[in-house]
Amino acid sequence: KDLVDKYIKVGNPSLKFILCQAHKYEARTLLVGQTLYKLKPSIRSRVNVDKICAFLESSESKLTLASIIEEATQRDERAKSLEMRFKGLAKTVRSRITKKEVKDFIDSCSNIDIDIDIDTLTELALKRESRAKRLEMRFKLLSKGVKSRISKNRIKAFIMTGYPSIATMAEEALESERRESEVKEKLATLSGNVRNHLTQQEIDEAIVNNSFDSSELVKMAVSREDRAIHVKNKLFTLTETIRCRIRKQTLDMFIRYGAVVSQGELITSLDSICSGFRLPHQFHQENFILRAL
Protein backbone atom coordinates (compact mmCIF):
# COMPACT_ATOMS: atom_id res chain seq x y z
CA LYS A 1 0.00 0.00 0.00
CA ASP A 2 2.88 2.38 0.80
CA LEU A 3 4.41 1.72 -2.62
CA VAL A 4 1.07 2.32 -4.37
CA ASP A 5 0.50 5.58 -2.49
CA LYS A 6 4.02 6.72 -3.36
CA TYR A 7 3.48 5.83 -7.03
CA ILE A 8 0.22 7.83 -7.13
CA LYS A 9 1.86 10.88 -5.52
CA VAL A 10 5.27 11.04 -7.18
CA GLY A 11 5.29 8.34 -9.86
CA ASN A 12 8.05 6.38 -8.15
CA PRO A 13 8.70 3.46 -7.87
CA SER A 14 7.36 2.34 -11.21
CA LEU A 15 4.17 0.32 -11.53
CA LYS A 16 6.21 -2.50 -13.07
CA PHE A 17 8.40 -2.62 -9.96
CA ILE A 18 5.37 -2.67 -7.66
CA LEU A 19 3.77 -5.56 -9.58
CA CYS A 20 7.08 -7.44 -9.53
CA GLN A 21 7.25 -7.02 -5.73
CA ALA A 22 3.67 -8.25 -5.42
CA HIS A 23 4.48 -11.40 -7.42
CA LYS A 24 7.54 -12.06 -5.27
CA TYR A 25 5.49 -11.56 -2.10
CA GLU A 26 2.86 -13.99 -3.38
CA ALA A 27 5.56 -16.55 -4.24
CA ARG A 28 7.13 -16.26 -0.78
CA THR A 29 3.68 -16.53 0.85
CA LEU A 30 3.01 -19.80 -0.99
CA LEU A 31 6.46 -21.10 -0.05
CA VAL A 32 5.91 -20.25 3.62
CA GLY A 33 2.45 -21.83 3.61
CA GLN A 34 3.67 -25.06 2.03
CA THR A 35 6.71 -25.27 4.35
CA LEU A 36 4.75 -24.65 7.54
CA TYR A 37 2.12 -27.19 6.51
CA LYS A 38 4.79 -29.91 6.36
CA LEU A 39 6.08 -29.17 9.87
CA LYS A 40 5.01 -30.98 13.03
CA PRO A 41 2.40 -28.95 14.95
CA SER A 42 4.76 -28.56 17.94
CA ILE A 43 7.49 -27.05 15.73
CA ARG A 44 5.00 -24.91 13.79
CA SER A 45 3.80 -23.37 17.06
CA ARG A 46 7.38 -22.32 17.86
CA VAL A 47 7.91 -20.38 14.62
CA ASN A 48 8.68 -16.69 15.19
CA VAL A 49 5.79 -14.85 13.50
CA ASP A 50 7.68 -11.53 13.37
CA LYS A 51 10.54 -13.15 11.46
CA ILE A 52 8.09 -14.79 9.05
CA CYS A 53 6.54 -11.38 8.37
CA ALA A 54 10.00 -9.85 7.83
CA PHE A 55 10.84 -12.66 5.40
CA LEU A 56 7.61 -12.04 3.44
CA GLU A 57 8.07 -8.27 3.34
CA SER A 58 11.50 -8.21 1.70
CA SER A 59 13.24 -10.47 -0.74
CA GLU A 60 16.50 -8.77 0.28
CA SER A 61 16.13 -9.78 3.91
CA LYS A 62 19.08 -11.67 5.41
CA LEU A 63 16.57 -14.04 6.94
CA THR A 64 16.02 -17.34 5.18
CA LEU A 65 13.04 -19.61 5.67
CA ALA A 66 15.44 -22.44 6.53
CA SER A 67 17.01 -20.45 9.40
CA ILE A 68 13.56 -19.56 10.78
CA ILE A 69 12.49 -23.22 10.73
CA GLU A 70 15.80 -24.31 12.29
CA GLU A 71 15.28 -21.83 15.12
CA ALA A 72 11.73 -23.12 15.71
CA THR A 73 13.05 -26.71 15.74
CA GLN A 74 15.63 -25.80 18.38
CA ARG A 75 12.93 -24.13 20.47
CA ASP A 76 10.79 -27.24 20.25
CA GLU A 77 13.72 -29.44 21.31
CA ARG A 78 14.45 -27.20 24.31
CA ALA A 79 10.78 -27.20 25.32
CA LYS A 80 10.66 -31.01 25.16
CA SER A 81 13.91 -31.42 27.11
CA LEU A 82 12.56 -29.08 29.81
CA GLU A 83 9.30 -31.00 29.91
CA MET A 84 11.18 -34.30 30.36
CA ARG A 85 13.33 -32.84 33.15
CA PHE A 86 10.32 -31.35 34.93
CA LYS A 87 8.51 -34.72 34.85
CA GLY A 88 10.97 -35.89 37.46
CA LEU A 89 10.17 -32.99 39.77
CA ALA A 90 7.25 -32.55 42.16
CA LYS A 91 4.43 -30.28 41.03
CA THR A 92 5.20 -27.75 43.78
CA VAL A 93 8.83 -27.58 42.63
CA ARG A 94 7.82 -27.04 38.99
CA SER A 95 5.48 -24.23 40.05
CA ARG A 96 8.48 -22.28 41.41
CA ILE A 97 9.62 -21.49 37.87
CA THR A 98 7.82 -18.56 36.23
CA LYS A 99 6.38 -18.62 32.72
CA LYS A 100 8.85 -15.91 31.73
CA GLU A 101 11.80 -18.02 32.89
CA VAL A 102 10.51 -20.98 30.88
CA LYS A 103 10.07 -18.75 27.83
CA ASP A 104 13.58 -17.28 28.28
CA PHE A 105 15.06 -20.78 28.42
CA ILE A 106 13.24 -21.85 25.26
CA ASP A 107 14.16 -18.61 23.46
CA SER A 108 17.80 -18.66 24.59
CA CYS A 109 18.74 -20.65 21.48
CA SER A 110 18.15 -17.50 19.40
CA ASN A 111 18.98 -14.76 21.94
CA ILE A 112 22.62 -14.38 22.99
CA ASP A 113 21.58 -12.01 25.79
CA ILE A 114 19.84 -14.87 27.61
CA ASP A 115 22.23 -17.32 29.24
CA ILE A 116 20.36 -20.05 31.10
CA ASP A 117 20.58 -23.82 30.86
CA ILE A 118 18.29 -26.59 32.01
CA ASP A 119 20.46 -27.46 35.04
CA THR A 120 20.40 -23.86 36.26
CA LEU A 121 16.63 -23.74 35.88
CA THR A 122 16.21 -27.00 37.81
CA GLU A 123 18.53 -25.84 40.59
CA LEU A 124 16.61 -22.57 40.80
CA ALA A 125 13.31 -24.42 41.24
CA LEU A 126 14.75 -26.67 43.97
CA LYS A 127 16.25 -23.71 45.88
CA ARG A 128 12.95 -21.84 45.81
CA GLU A 129 11.04 -24.88 47.03
CA SER A 130 13.56 -25.28 49.87
CA ARG A 131 13.07 -21.63 50.88
CA ALA A 132 9.29 -22.06 50.77
CA LYS A 133 9.48 -25.04 53.12
CA ARG A 134 11.81 -23.22 55.52
CA LEU A 135 9.42 -20.28 55.54
CA GLU A 136 6.47 -22.57 56.22
CA MET A 137 8.29 -24.16 59.20
CA ARG A 138 9.27 -20.76 60.61
CA PHE A 139 5.73 -19.43 60.23
CA LYS A 140 4.47 -22.19 62.51
CA LEU A 141 6.41 -20.52 65.33
CA LEU A 142 4.86 -17.07 64.72
CA SER A 143 1.53 -15.86 66.05
CA LYS A 144 -1.37 -15.39 63.67
CA GLY A 145 -1.23 -11.61 64.18
CA VAL A 146 2.44 -11.41 63.23
CA LYS A 147 2.02 -13.65 60.17
CA SER A 148 -0.86 -11.51 58.90
CA ARG A 149 1.49 -8.51 58.82
CA ILE A 150 3.89 -10.08 56.34
CA SER A 151 2.66 -9.22 52.85
CA LYS A 152 2.33 -11.77 50.07
CA ASN A 153 4.77 -9.73 47.98
CA ARG A 154 7.46 -10.01 50.70
CA ILE A 155 6.88 -13.76 50.98
CA LYS A 156 7.08 -14.17 47.20
CA ALA A 157 10.28 -12.09 47.07
CA PHE A 158 11.91 -14.29 49.72
CA ILE A 159 10.96 -17.52 47.93
CA MET A 160 12.15 -16.23 44.54
CA THR A 161 15.38 -14.50 45.64
CA GLY A 162 16.06 -15.30 49.31
CA TYR A 163 15.62 -11.64 50.32
CA PRO A 164 14.51 -10.21 52.68
CA SER A 165 15.43 -12.92 55.19
CA ILE A 166 12.81 -14.69 57.32
CA ALA A 167 14.31 -13.06 60.43
CA THR A 168 14.00 -9.59 58.89
CA MET A 169 10.37 -10.15 57.90
CA ALA A 170 9.53 -11.48 61.37
CA GLU A 171 11.22 -8.51 63.07
CA GLU A 172 9.35 -6.05 60.84
CA ALA A 173 6.05 -7.81 61.58
CA LEU A 174 6.68 -7.75 65.34
CA GLU A 175 7.59 -4.06 65.17
CA SER A 176 4.42 -3.36 63.19
CA GLU A 177 2.37 -5.20 65.82
CA ARG A 178 4.03 -3.18 68.58
CA ARG A 179 3.33 0.10 66.78
CA GLU A 180 -0.30 -0.84 66.19
CA SER A 181 -0.74 -1.62 69.88
CA GLU A 182 0.87 1.72 70.76
CA VAL A 183 -1.35 3.63 68.31
CA LYS A 184 -4.49 1.95 69.63
CA GLU A 185 -3.53 2.82 73.20
CA LYS A 186 -2.97 6.46 72.27
CA LEU A 187 -6.24 6.68 70.31
CA ALA A 188 -8.13 5.12 73.24
CA THR A 189 -7.24 8.19 75.31
CA LEU A 190 -9.08 10.45 72.84
CA SER A 191 -12.78 11.20 72.72
CA GLY A 192 -14.82 9.97 69.77
CA ASN A 193 -15.05 13.48 68.26
CA VAL A 194 -11.27 13.87 68.29
CA ARG A 195 -10.62 10.40 66.84
CA ASN A 196 -13.07 11.09 64.03
CA HIS A 197 -10.71 13.76 62.69
CA LEU A 198 -8.25 11.03 61.67
CA THR A 199 -8.63 8.97 58.51
CA GLN A 200 -7.92 5.24 58.45
CA GLN A 201 -5.10 5.93 56.00
CA GLU A 202 -3.40 8.24 58.52
CA ILE A 203 -3.77 5.65 61.28
CA ASP A 204 -2.33 2.93 59.01
CA GLU A 205 0.56 5.25 58.10
CA ALA A 206 1.39 5.72 61.78
CA ILE A 207 1.51 1.94 62.17
CA VAL A 208 3.61 1.24 59.08
CA ASN A 209 5.91 4.29 59.03
CA ASN A 210 8.74 4.18 61.58
CA SER A 211 9.35 7.91 61.26
CA PHE A 212 5.73 8.81 62.12
CA ASP A 213 5.34 8.71 65.90
CA SER A 214 1.93 7.86 67.38
CA SER A 215 2.10 10.96 69.58
CA GLU A 216 2.19 13.04 66.38
CA LEU A 217 -1.06 11.37 65.34
CA VAL A 218 -2.67 12.40 68.64
CA LYS A 219 -1.41 16.00 68.27
CA MET A 220 -2.85 16.11 64.74
CA ALA A 221 -6.26 14.94 65.92
CA VAL A 222 -6.30 17.38 68.86
CA SER A 223 -5.27 20.29 66.61
CA ARG A 224 -8.08 19.47 64.19
CA GLU A 225 -10.60 19.33 67.02
CA ASP A 226 -9.36 22.73 68.30
CA ARG A 227 -9.81 24.20 64.81
CA ALA A 228 -13.26 22.59 64.50
CA ILE A 229 -14.34 24.24 67.77
CA HIS A 230 -12.83 27.53 66.58
CA VAL A 231 -14.81 27.27 63.31
CA LYS A 232 -18.02 26.41 65.17
CA ASN A 233 -17.64 29.40 67.52
CA LYS A 234 -16.80 31.70 64.61
CA LEU A 235 -19.89 30.65 62.65
CA PHE A 236 -22.10 31.51 65.60
CA THR A 237 -20.92 35.13 65.31
CA LEU A 238 -21.88 35.38 61.63
CA THR A 239 -25.25 36.08 60.10
CA GLU A 240 -27.01 33.24 58.31
CA THR A 241 -26.53 35.01 54.97
CA ILE A 242 -22.75 35.10 55.40
CA ARG A 243 -22.63 31.54 56.72
CA CYS A 244 -24.44 30.30 53.60
CA ARG A 245 -21.76 31.87 51.38
CA ILE A 246 -18.91 29.93 52.96
CA ARG A 247 -18.39 26.55 51.34
CA LYS A 248 -18.40 23.56 53.67
CA GLN A 249 -15.37 22.18 51.82
CA THR A 250 -13.50 25.39 52.68
CA LEU A 251 -14.11 24.90 56.38
CA ASP A 252 -13.36 21.16 56.23
CA MET A 253 -10.02 21.90 54.57
CA PHE A 254 -9.19 24.56 57.15
CA ILE A 255 -10.02 22.12 59.98
CA ARG A 256 -7.91 19.41 58.36
CA TYR A 257 -4.82 21.43 57.41
CA GLY A 258 -5.19 24.76 59.17
CA ALA A 259 -5.05 26.51 55.80
CA VAL A 260 -6.61 26.86 52.36
CA VAL A 261 -5.16 28.14 49.09
CA SER A 262 -6.64 30.91 46.99
CA GLN A 263 -5.02 32.04 43.73
CA GLY A 264 -1.66 30.67 44.83
CA GLU A 265 -1.86 32.36 48.23
CA LEU A 266 -1.84 30.34 51.46
CA ILE A 267 -4.58 31.53 53.82
CA THR A 268 -4.20 30.44 57.44
CA SER A 269 -6.64 32.89 59.05
CA LEU A 270 -10.25 31.84 59.63
CA ASP A 271 -11.22 35.52 59.75
CA SER A 272 -9.82 35.98 56.23
CA ILE A 273 -11.75 32.95 54.98
CA CYS A 274 -14.99 34.26 56.48
CA SER A 275 -14.32 37.75 55.13
CA GLY A 276 -15.23 36.70 51.62
CA PHE A 277 -12.11 35.29 49.92
CA ARG A 278 -13.29 33.76 46.64
CA LEU A 279 -11.64 30.37 46.53
CA PRO A 280 -11.20 28.38 43.32
CA HIS A 281 -13.74 25.61 42.83
CA GLN A 282 -11.01 22.98 42.89
CA PHE A 283 -9.15 24.46 45.85
CA HIS A 284 -9.99 21.50 48.04
CA GLN A 285 -7.70 19.12 46.18
CA GLU A 286 -5.44 17.93 48.95
CA ASN A 287 -2.21 17.68 46.97
CA PHE A 288 -2.58 21.34 46.00
CA ILE A 289 -2.93 22.33 49.67
CA LEU A 290 -0.09 20.10 50.78
CA ARG A 291 2.30 21.53 48.17
CA ALA A 292 1.51 25.01 49.36
CA LEU A 293 1.99 24.02 53.01
Coordinates of C-alpha atoms in Angstrom, one line a residue:
K1 CA 0.0 0.0 0.0
D2 CA 2.9 2.4 0.8
L3 CA 4.4 1.7 -2.6
V4 CA 1.1 2.3 -4.4
D5 CA 0.5 5.6 -2.5
K6 CA 4.0 6.7 -3.4
Y7 CA 3.5 5.8 -7.0
I8 CA 0.2 7.8 -7.1
K9 CA 1.9 10.9 -5.5
V10 CA 5.3 11.0 -7.2
G11 CA 5.3 8.3 -9.9
N12 CA 8.1 6.4 -8.1
P13 CA 8.7 3.5 -7.9
S14 CA 7.4 2.3 -11.2
L15 CA 4.2 0.3 -11.5
K16 CA 6.2 -2.5 -13.1
F17 CA 8.4 -2.6 -10.0
I18 CA 5.4 -2.7 -7.7
L19 CA 3.8 -5.6 -9.6
C20 CA 7.1 -7.4 -9.5
Q21 CA 7.3 -7.0 -5.7
A22 CA 3.7 -8.2 -5.4
H23 CA 4.5 -11.4 -7.4
K24 CA 7.5 -12.1 -5.3
Y25 CA 5.5 -11.6 -2.1
E26 CA 2.9 -14.0 -3.4
A27 CA 5.6 -16.6 -4.2
R28 CA 7.1 -16.3 -0.8
T29 CA 3.7 -16.5 0.9
L30 CA 3.0 -19.8 -1.0
L31 CA 6.5 -21.1 -0.1
V32 CA 5.9 -20.3 3.6
G33 CA 2.4 -21.8 3.6
Q34 CA 3.7 -25.1 2.0
T35 CA 6.7 -25.3 4.3
L36 CA 4.8 -24.7 7.5
Y37 CA 2.1 -27.2 6.5
K38 CA 4.8 -29.9 6.4
L39 CA 6.1 -29.2 9.9
K40 CA 5.0 -31.0 13.0
P41 CA 2.4 -28.9 15.0
S42 CA 4.8 -28.6 17.9
I43 CA 7.5 -27.1 15.7
R44 CA 5.0 -24.9 13.8
S45 CA 3.8 -23.4 17.1
R46 CA 7.4 -22.3 17.9
V47 CA 7.9 -20.4 14.6
N48 CA 8.7 -16.7 15.2
V49 CA 5.8 -14.9 13.5
D50 CA 7.7 -11.5 13.4
K51 CA 10.5 -13.1 11.5
I52 CA 8.1 -14.8 9.0
C53 CA 6.5 -11.4 8.4
A54 CA 10.0 -9.9 7.8
F55 CA 10.8 -12.7 5.4
L56 CA 7.6 -12.0 3.4
E57 CA 8.1 -8.3 3.3
S58 CA 11.5 -8.2 1.7
S59 CA 13.2 -10.5 -0.7
E60 CA 16.5 -8.8 0.3
S61 CA 16.1 -9.8 3.9
K62 CA 19.1 -11.7 5.4
L63 CA 16.6 -14.0 6.9
T64 CA 16.0 -17.3 5.2
L65 CA 13.0 -19.6 5.7
A66 CA 15.4 -22.4 6.5
S67 CA 17.0 -20.5 9.4
I68 CA 13.6 -19.6 10.8
I69 CA 12.5 -23.2 10.7
E70 CA 15.8 -24.3 12.3
E71 CA 15.3 -21.8 15.1
A72 CA 11.7 -23.1 15.7
T73 CA 13.0 -26.7 15.7
Q74 CA 15.6 -25.8 18.4
R75 CA 12.9 -24.1 20.5
D76 CA 10.8 -27.2 20.2
E77 CA 13.7 -29.4 21.3
R78 CA 14.4 -27.2 24.3
A79 CA 10.8 -27.2 25.3
K80 CA 10.7 -31.0 25.2
S81 CA 13.9 -31.4 27.1
L82 CA 12.6 -29.1 29.8
E83 CA 9.3 -31.0 29.9
M84 CA 11.2 -34.3 30.4
R85 CA 13.3 -32.8 33.2
F86 CA 10.3 -31.4 34.9
K87 CA 8.5 -34.7 34.8
G88 CA 11.0 -35.9 37.5
L89 CA 10.2 -33.0 39.8
A90 CA 7.2 -32.6 42.2
K91 CA 4.4 -30.3 41.0
T92 CA 5.2 -27.8 43.8
V93 CA 8.8 -27.6 42.6
R94 CA 7.8 -27.0 39.0
S95 CA 5.5 -24.2 40.0
R96 CA 8.5 -22.3 41.4
I97 CA 9.6 -21.5 37.9
T98 CA 7.8 -18.6 36.2
K99 CA 6.4 -18.6 32.7
K100 CA 8.9 -15.9 31.7
E101 CA 11.8 -18.0 32.9
V102 CA 10.5 -21.0 30.9
K103 CA 10.1 -18.7 27.8
D104 CA 13.6 -17.3 28.3
F105 CA 15.1 -20.8 28.4
I106 CA 13.2 -21.9 25.3
D107 CA 14.2 -18.6 23.5
S108 CA 17.8 -18.7 24.6
C109 CA 18.7 -20.7 21.5
S110 CA 18.2 -17.5 19.4
N111 CA 19.0 -14.8 21.9
I112 CA 22.6 -14.4 23.0
D113 CA 21.6 -12.0 25.8
I114 CA 19.8 -14.9 27.6
D115 CA 22.2 -17.3 29.2
I116 CA 20.4 -20.1 31.1
D117 CA 20.6 -23.8 30.9
I118 CA 18.3 -26.6 32.0
D119 CA 20.5 -27.5 35.0
T120 CA 20.4 -23.9 36.3
L121 CA 16.6 -23.7 35.9
T122 CA 16.2 -27.0 37.8
E123 CA 18.5 -25.8 40.6
L124 CA 16.6 -22.6 40.8
A125 CA 13.3 -24.4 41.2
L126 CA 14.7 -26.7 44.0
K127 CA 16.3 -23.7 45.9
R128 CA 12.9 -21.8 45.8
E129 CA 11.0 -24.9 47.0
S130 CA 13.6 -25.3 49.9
R131 CA 13.1 -21.6 50.9
A132 CA 9.3 -22.1 50.8
K133 CA 9.5 -25.0 53.1
R134 CA 11.8 -23.2 55.5
L135 CA 9.4 -20.3 55.5
E136 CA 6.5 -22.6 56.2
M137 CA 8.3 -24.2 59.2
R138 CA 9.3 -20.8 60.6
F139 CA 5.7 -19.4 60.2
K140 CA 4.5 -22.2 62.5
L141 CA 6.4 -20.5 65.3
L142 CA 4.9 -17.1 64.7
S143 CA 1.5 -15.9 66.1
K144 CA -1.4 -15.4 63.7
G145 CA -1.2 -11.6 64.2
V146 CA 2.4 -11.4 63.2
K147 CA 2.0 -13.7 60.2
S148 CA -0.9 -11.5 58.9
R149 CA 1.5 -8.5 58.8
I150 CA 3.9 -10.1 56.3
S151 CA 2.7 -9.2 52.8
K152 CA 2.3 -11.8 50.1
N153 CA 4.8 -9.7 48.0
R154 CA 7.5 -10.0 50.7
I155 CA 6.9 -13.8 51.0
K156 CA 7.1 -14.2 47.2
A157 CA 10.3 -12.1 47.1
F158 CA 11.9 -14.3 49.7
I159 CA 11.0 -17.5 47.9
M160 CA 12.2 -16.2 44.5
T161 CA 15.4 -14.5 45.6
G162 CA 16.1 -15.3 49.3
Y163 CA 15.6 -11.6 50.3
P164 CA 14.5 -10.2 52.7
S165 CA 15.4 -12.9 55.2
I166 CA 12.8 -14.7 57.3
A167 CA 14.3 -13.1 60.4
T168 CA 14.0 -9.6 58.9
M169 CA 10.4 -10.1 57.9
A170 CA 9.5 -11.5 61.4
E171 CA 11.2 -8.5 63.1
E172 CA 9.4 -6.0 60.8
A173 CA 6.0 -7.8 61.6
L174 CA 6.7 -7.7 65.3
E175 CA 7.6 -4.1 65.2
S176 CA 4.4 -3.4 63.2
E177 CA 2.4 -5.2 65.8
R178 CA 4.0 -3.2 68.6
R179 CA 3.3 0.1 66.8
E180 CA -0.3 -0.8 66.2
S181 CA -0.7 -1.6 69.9
E182 CA 0.9 1.7 70.8
V183 CA -1.3 3.6 68.3
K184 CA -4.5 1.9 69.6
E185 CA -3.5 2.8 73.2
K186 CA -3.0 6.5 72.3
L187 CA -6.2 6.7 70.3
A188 CA -8.1 5.1 73.2
T189 CA -7.2 8.2 75.3
L190 CA -9.1 10.5 72.8
S191 CA -12.8 11.2 72.7
G192 CA -14.8 10.0 69.8
N193 CA -15.1 13.5 68.3
V194 CA -11.3 13.9 68.3
R195 CA -10.6 10.4 66.8
N196 CA -13.1 11.1 64.0
H197 CA -10.7 13.8 62.7
L198 CA -8.2 11.0 61.7
T199 CA -8.6 9.0 58.5
Q200 CA -7.9 5.2 58.4
Q201 CA -5.1 5.9 56.0
E202 CA -3.4 8.2 58.5
I203 CA -3.8 5.7 61.3
D204 CA -2.3 2.9 59.0
E205 CA 0.6 5.2 58.1
A206 CA 1.4 5.7 61.8
I207 CA 1.5 1.9 62.2
V208 CA 3.6 1.2 59.1
N209 CA 5.9 4.3 59.0
N210 CA 8.7 4.2 61.6
S211 CA 9.3 7.9 61.3
F212 CA 5.7 8.8 62.1
D213 CA 5.3 8.7 65.9
S214 CA 1.9 7.9 67.4
S215 CA 2.1 11.0 69.6
E216 CA 2.2 13.0 66.4
L217 CA -1.1 11.4 65.3
V218 CA -2.7 12.4 68.6
K219 CA -1.4 16.0 68.3
M220 CA -2.8 16.1 64.7
A221 CA -6.3 14.9 65.9
V222 CA -6.3 17.4 68.9
S223 CA -5.3 20.3 66.6
R224 CA -8.1 19.5 64.2
E225 CA -10.6 19.3 67.0
D226 CA -9.4 22.7 68.3
R227 CA -9.8 24.2 64.8
A228 CA -13.3 22.6 64.5
I229 CA -14.3 24.2 67.8
H230 CA -12.8 27.5 66.6
V231 CA -14.8 27.3 63.3
K232 CA -18.0 26.4 65.2
N233 CA -17.6 29.4 67.5
K234 CA -16.8 31.7 64.6
L235 CA -19.9 30.6 62.6
F236 CA -22.1 31.5 65.6
T237 CA -20.9 35.1 65.3
L238 CA -21.9 35.4 61.6
T239 CA -25.3 36.1 60.1
E240 CA -27.0 33.2 58.3
T241 CA -26.5 35.0 55.0
I242 CA -22.8 35.1 55.4
R243 CA -22.6 31.5 56.7
C244 CA -24.4 30.3 53.6
R245 CA -21.8 31.9 51.4
I246 CA -18.9 29.9 53.0
R247 CA -18.4 26.5 51.3
K248 CA -18.4 23.6 53.7
Q249 CA -15.4 22.2 51.8
T250 CA -13.5 25.4 52.7
L251 CA -14.1 24.9 56.4
D252 CA -13.4 21.2 56.2
M253 CA -10.0 21.9 54.6
F254 CA -9.2 24.6 57.1
I255 CA -10.0 22.1 60.0
R256 CA -7.9 19.4 58.4
Y257 CA -4.8 21.4 57.4
G258 CA -5.2 24.8 59.2
A259 CA -5.0 26.5 55.8
V260 CA -6.6 26.9 52.4
V261 CA -5.2 28.1 49.1
S262 CA -6.6 30.9 47.0
Q263 CA -5.0 32.0 43.7
G264 CA -1.7 30.7 44.8
E265 CA -1.9 32.4 48.2
L266 CA -1.8 30.3 51.5
I267 CA -4.6 31.5 53.8
T268 CA -4.2 30.4 57.4
S269 CA -6.6 32.9 59.1
L270 CA -10.3 31.8 59.6
D271 CA -11.2 35.5 59.7
S272 CA -9.8 36.0 56.2
I273 CA -11.8 32.9 55.0
C274 CA -15.0 34.3 56.5
S275 CA -14.3 37.8 55.1
G276 CA -15.2 36.7 51.6
F277 CA -12.1 35.3 49.9
R278 CA -13.3 33.8 46.6
L279 CA -11.6 30.4 46.5
P280 CA -11.2 28.4 43.3
H281 CA -13.7 25.6 42.8
Q282 CA -11.0 23.0 42.9
F283 CA -9.2 24.5 45.9
H284 CA -10.0 21.5 48.0
Q285 CA -7.7 19.1 46.2
E286 CA -5.4 17.9 49.0
N287 CA -2.2 17.7 47.0
F288 CA -2.6 21.3 46.0
I289 CA -2.9 22.3 49.7
L290 CA -0.1 20.1 50.8
R291 CA 2.3 21.5 48.2
A292 CA 1.5 25.0 49.4
L293 CA 2.0 24.0 53.0

